mmCIF file with all atom_site columns, C-alpha atoms in Angstrom:
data_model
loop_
_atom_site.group_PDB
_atom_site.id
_atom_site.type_symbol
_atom_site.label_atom_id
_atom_site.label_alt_id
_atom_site.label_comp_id
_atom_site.label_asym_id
_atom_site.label_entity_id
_atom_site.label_seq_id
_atom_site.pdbx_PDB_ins_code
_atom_site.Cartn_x
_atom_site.Cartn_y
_atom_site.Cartn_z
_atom_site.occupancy
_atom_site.B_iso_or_equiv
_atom_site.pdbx_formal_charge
_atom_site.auth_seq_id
_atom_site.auth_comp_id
_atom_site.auth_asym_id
_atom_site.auth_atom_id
_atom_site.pdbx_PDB_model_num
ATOM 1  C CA . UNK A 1 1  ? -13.756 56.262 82.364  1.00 41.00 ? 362 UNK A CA 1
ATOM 2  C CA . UNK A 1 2  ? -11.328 53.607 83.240  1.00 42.00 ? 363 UNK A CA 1
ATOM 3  C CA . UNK A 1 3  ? -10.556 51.090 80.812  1.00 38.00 ? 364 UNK A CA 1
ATOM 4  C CA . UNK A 1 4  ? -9.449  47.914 82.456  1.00 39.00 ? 365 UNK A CA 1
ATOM 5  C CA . UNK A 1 5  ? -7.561  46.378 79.718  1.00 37.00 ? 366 UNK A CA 1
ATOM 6  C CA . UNK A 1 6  ? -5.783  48.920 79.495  1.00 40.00 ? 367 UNK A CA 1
ATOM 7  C CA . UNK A 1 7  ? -3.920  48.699 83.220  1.00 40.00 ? 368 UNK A CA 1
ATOM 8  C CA . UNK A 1 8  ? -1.400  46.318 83.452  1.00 47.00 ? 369 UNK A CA 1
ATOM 9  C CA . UNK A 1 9  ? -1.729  47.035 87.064  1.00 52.00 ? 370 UNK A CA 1
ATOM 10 C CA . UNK A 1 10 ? -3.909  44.732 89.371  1.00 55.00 ? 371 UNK A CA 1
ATOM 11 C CA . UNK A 1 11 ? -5.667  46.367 92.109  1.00 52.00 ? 372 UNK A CA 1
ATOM 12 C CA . UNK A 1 12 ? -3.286  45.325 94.769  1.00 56.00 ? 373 UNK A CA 1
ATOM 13 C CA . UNK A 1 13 ? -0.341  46.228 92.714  1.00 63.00 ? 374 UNK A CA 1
ATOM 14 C CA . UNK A 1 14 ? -1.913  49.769 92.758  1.00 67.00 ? 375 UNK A CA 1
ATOM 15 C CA . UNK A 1 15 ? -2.139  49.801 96.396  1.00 89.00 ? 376 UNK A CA 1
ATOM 16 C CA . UNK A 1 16 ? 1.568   48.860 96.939  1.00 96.00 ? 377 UNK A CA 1
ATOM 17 C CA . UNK A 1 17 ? 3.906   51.968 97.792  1.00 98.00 ? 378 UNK A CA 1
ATOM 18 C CA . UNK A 1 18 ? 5.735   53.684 94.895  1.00 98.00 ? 379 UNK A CA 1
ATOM 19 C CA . UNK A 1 19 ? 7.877   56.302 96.042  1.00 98.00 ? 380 UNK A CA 1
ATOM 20 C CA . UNK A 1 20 ? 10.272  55.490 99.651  1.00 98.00 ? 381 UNK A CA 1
ATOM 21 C CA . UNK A 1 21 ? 8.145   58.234 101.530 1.00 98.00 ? 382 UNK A CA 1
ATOM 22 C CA . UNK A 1 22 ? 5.163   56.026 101.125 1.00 98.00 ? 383 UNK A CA 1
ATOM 23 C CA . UNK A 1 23 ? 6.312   52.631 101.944 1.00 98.00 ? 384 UNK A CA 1
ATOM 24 C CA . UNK A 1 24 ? 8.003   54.639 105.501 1.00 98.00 ? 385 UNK A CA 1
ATOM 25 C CA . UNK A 1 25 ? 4.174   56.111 106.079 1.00 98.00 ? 386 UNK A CA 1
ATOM 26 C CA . UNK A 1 26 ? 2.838   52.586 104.975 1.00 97.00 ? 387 UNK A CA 1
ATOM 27 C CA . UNK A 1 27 ? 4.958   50.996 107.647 1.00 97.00 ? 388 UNK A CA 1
ATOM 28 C CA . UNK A 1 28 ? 4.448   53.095 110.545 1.00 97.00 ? 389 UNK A CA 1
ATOM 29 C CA . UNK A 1 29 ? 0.420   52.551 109.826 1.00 97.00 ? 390 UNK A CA 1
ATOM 30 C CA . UNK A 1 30 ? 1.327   48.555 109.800 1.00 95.00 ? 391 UNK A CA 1
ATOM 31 C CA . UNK A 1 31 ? 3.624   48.626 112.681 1.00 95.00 ? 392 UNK A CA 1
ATOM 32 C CA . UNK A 1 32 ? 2.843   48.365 116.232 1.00 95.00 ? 393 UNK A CA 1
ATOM 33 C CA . UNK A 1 33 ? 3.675   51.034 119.159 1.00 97.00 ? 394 UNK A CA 1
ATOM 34 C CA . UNK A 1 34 ? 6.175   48.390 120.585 1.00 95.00 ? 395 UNK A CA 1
ATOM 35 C CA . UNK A 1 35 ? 7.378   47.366 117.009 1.00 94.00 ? 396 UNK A CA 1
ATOM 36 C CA . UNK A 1 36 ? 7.956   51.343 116.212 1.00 96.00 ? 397 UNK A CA 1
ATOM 37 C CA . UNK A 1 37 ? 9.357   51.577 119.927 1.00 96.00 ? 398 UNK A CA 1
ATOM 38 C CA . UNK A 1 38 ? 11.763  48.291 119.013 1.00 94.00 ? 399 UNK A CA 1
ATOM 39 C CA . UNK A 1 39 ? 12.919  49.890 115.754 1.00 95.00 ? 400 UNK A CA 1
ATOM 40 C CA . UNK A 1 40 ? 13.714  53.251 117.358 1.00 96.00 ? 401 UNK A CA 1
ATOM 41 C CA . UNK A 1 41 ? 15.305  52.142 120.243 1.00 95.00 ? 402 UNK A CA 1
ATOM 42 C CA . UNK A 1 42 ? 18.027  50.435 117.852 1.00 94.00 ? 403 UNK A CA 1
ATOM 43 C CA . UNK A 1 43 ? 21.744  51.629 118.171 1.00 94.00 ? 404 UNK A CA 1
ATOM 44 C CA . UNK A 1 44 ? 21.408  52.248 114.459 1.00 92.00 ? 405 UNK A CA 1
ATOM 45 C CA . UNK A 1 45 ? 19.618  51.137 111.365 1.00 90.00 ? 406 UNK A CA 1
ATOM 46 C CA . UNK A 1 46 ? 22.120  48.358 110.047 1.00 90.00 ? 407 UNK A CA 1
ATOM 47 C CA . UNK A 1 47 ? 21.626  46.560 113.703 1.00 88.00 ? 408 UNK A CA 1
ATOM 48 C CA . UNK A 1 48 ? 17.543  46.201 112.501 1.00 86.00 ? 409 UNK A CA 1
ATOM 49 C CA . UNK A 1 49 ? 18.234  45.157 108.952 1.00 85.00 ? 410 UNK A CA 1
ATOM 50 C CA . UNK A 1 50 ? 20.869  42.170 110.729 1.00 79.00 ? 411 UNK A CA 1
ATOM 51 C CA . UNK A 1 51 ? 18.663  41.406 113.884 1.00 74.00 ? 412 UNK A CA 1
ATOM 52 C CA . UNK A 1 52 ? 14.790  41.913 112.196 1.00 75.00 ? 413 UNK A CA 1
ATOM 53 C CA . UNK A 1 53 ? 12.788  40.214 109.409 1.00 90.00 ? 414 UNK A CA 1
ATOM 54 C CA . UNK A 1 54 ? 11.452  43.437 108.499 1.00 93.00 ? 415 UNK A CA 1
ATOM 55 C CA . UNK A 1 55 ? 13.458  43.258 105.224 1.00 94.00 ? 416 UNK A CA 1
ATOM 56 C CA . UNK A 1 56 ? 11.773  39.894 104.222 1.00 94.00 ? 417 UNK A CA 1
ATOM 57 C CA . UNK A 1 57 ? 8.467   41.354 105.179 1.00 94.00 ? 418 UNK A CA 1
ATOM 58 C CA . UNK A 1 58 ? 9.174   44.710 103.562 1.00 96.00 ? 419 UNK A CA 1
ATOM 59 C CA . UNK A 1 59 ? 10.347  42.789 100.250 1.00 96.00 ? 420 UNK A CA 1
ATOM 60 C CA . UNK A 1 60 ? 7.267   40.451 100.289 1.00 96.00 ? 421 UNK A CA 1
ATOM 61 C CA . UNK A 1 61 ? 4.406   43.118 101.291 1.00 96.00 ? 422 UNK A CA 1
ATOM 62 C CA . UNK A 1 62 ? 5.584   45.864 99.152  1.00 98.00 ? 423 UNK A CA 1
ATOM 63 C CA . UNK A 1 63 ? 6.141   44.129 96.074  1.00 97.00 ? 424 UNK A CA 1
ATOM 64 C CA . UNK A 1 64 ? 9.860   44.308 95.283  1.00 97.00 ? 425 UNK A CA 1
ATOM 65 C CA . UNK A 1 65 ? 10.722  40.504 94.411  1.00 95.00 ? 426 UNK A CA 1
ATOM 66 C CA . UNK A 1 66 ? 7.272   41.127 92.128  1.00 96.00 ? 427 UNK A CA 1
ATOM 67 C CA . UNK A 1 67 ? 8.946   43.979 90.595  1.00 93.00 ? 428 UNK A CA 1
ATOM 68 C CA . UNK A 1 68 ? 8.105   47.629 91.994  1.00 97.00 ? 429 UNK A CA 1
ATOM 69 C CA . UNK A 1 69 ? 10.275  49.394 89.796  1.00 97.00 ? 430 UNK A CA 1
ATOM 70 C CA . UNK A 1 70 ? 8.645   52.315 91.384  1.00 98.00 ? 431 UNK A CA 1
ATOM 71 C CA . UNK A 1 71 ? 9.831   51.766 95.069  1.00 98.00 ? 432 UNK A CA 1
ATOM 72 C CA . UNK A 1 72 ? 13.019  50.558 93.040  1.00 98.00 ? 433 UNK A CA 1
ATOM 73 C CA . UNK A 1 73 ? 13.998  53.494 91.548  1.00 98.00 ? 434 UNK A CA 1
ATOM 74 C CA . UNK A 1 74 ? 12.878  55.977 94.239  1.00 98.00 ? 435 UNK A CA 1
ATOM 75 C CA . UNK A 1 75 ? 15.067  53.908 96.803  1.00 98.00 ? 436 UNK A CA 1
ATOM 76 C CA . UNK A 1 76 ? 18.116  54.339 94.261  1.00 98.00 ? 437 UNK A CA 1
ATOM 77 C CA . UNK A 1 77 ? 18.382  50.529 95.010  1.00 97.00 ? 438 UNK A CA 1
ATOM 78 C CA . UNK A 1 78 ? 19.852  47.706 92.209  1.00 96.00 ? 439 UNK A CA 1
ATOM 79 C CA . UNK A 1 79 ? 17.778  45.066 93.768  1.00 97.00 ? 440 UNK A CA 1
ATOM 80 C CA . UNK A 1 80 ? 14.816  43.894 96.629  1.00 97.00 ? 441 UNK A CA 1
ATOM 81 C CA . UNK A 1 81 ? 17.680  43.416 99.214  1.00 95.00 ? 442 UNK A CA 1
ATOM 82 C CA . UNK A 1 82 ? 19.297  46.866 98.690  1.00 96.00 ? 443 UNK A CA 1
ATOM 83 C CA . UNK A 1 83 ? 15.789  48.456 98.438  1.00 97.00 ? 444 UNK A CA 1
ATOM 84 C CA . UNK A 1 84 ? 14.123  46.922 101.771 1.00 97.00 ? 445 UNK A CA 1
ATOM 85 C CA . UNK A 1 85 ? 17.991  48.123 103.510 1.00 96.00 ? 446 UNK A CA 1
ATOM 86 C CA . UNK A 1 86 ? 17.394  51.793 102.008 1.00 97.00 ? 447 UNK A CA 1
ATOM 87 C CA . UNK A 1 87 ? 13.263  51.557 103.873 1.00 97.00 ? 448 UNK A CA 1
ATOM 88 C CA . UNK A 1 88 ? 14.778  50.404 106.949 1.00 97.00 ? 449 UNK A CA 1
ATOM 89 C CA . UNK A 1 89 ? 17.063  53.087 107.457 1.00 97.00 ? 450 UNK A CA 1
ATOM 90 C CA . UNK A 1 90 ? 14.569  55.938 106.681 1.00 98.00 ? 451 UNK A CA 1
ATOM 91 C CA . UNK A 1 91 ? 12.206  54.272 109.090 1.00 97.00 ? 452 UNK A CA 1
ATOM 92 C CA . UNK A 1 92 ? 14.866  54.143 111.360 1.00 97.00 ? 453 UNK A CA 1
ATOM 93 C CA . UNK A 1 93 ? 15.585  57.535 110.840 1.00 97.00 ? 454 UNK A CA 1
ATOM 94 C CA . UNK A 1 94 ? 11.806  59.149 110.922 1.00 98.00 ? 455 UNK A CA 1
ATOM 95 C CA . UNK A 1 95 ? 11.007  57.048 114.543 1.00 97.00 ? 456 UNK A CA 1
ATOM 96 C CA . UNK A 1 96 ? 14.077  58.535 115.884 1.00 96.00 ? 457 UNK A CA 1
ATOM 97 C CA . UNK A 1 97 ? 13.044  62.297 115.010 1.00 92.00 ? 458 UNK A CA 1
#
């Protein structure tokens, strides 16, 4: 059985994505067809994370100015900015496939 002083972890902090595969597969759930179409139609990834407020909404949703050391470390990134870039570009990437 669960004890629940001993998670640190609220129930929406347990929801939020840990590893980069999951936030990509998170976002293509929250996305719409034209959003995904948007993203995919883009010359390349750095034009979405100039021209889109994905990163602020990828930051803000997922937990990264809160701390996801998780989605941190699996995106290799130093900080939210670098981390919400590194989402962008696989999401880029996996709409384009």
């Amino acid at each position: 059985m669960n004890n629940p002083l001993q998670s640190s972890r609220s129930d929406a902090d347990q929801r939020l994505p840990r590893t980069l595969q999951e936030a990509v597969d998170q976002l293509i759930l929250l996305l719409t067809q034209a959003e995904k179409d948007k993203i995919a139609a883009a010359p390349d990834a750095d034009t979405i994370i100039v021209h889109f407020s994905l990163g602020a909404y990828i930051r803000k949703v997922f937990g990264l100015w809160r701390g996801n050391k998780a989605l941190m470390a699996s995106c290799r990134a130093l900080n939210p900015e670098d981390a919400s870039s590194v989402i962008i570009r696989e999401l880029w990437a996996r709409l384009r496939r």
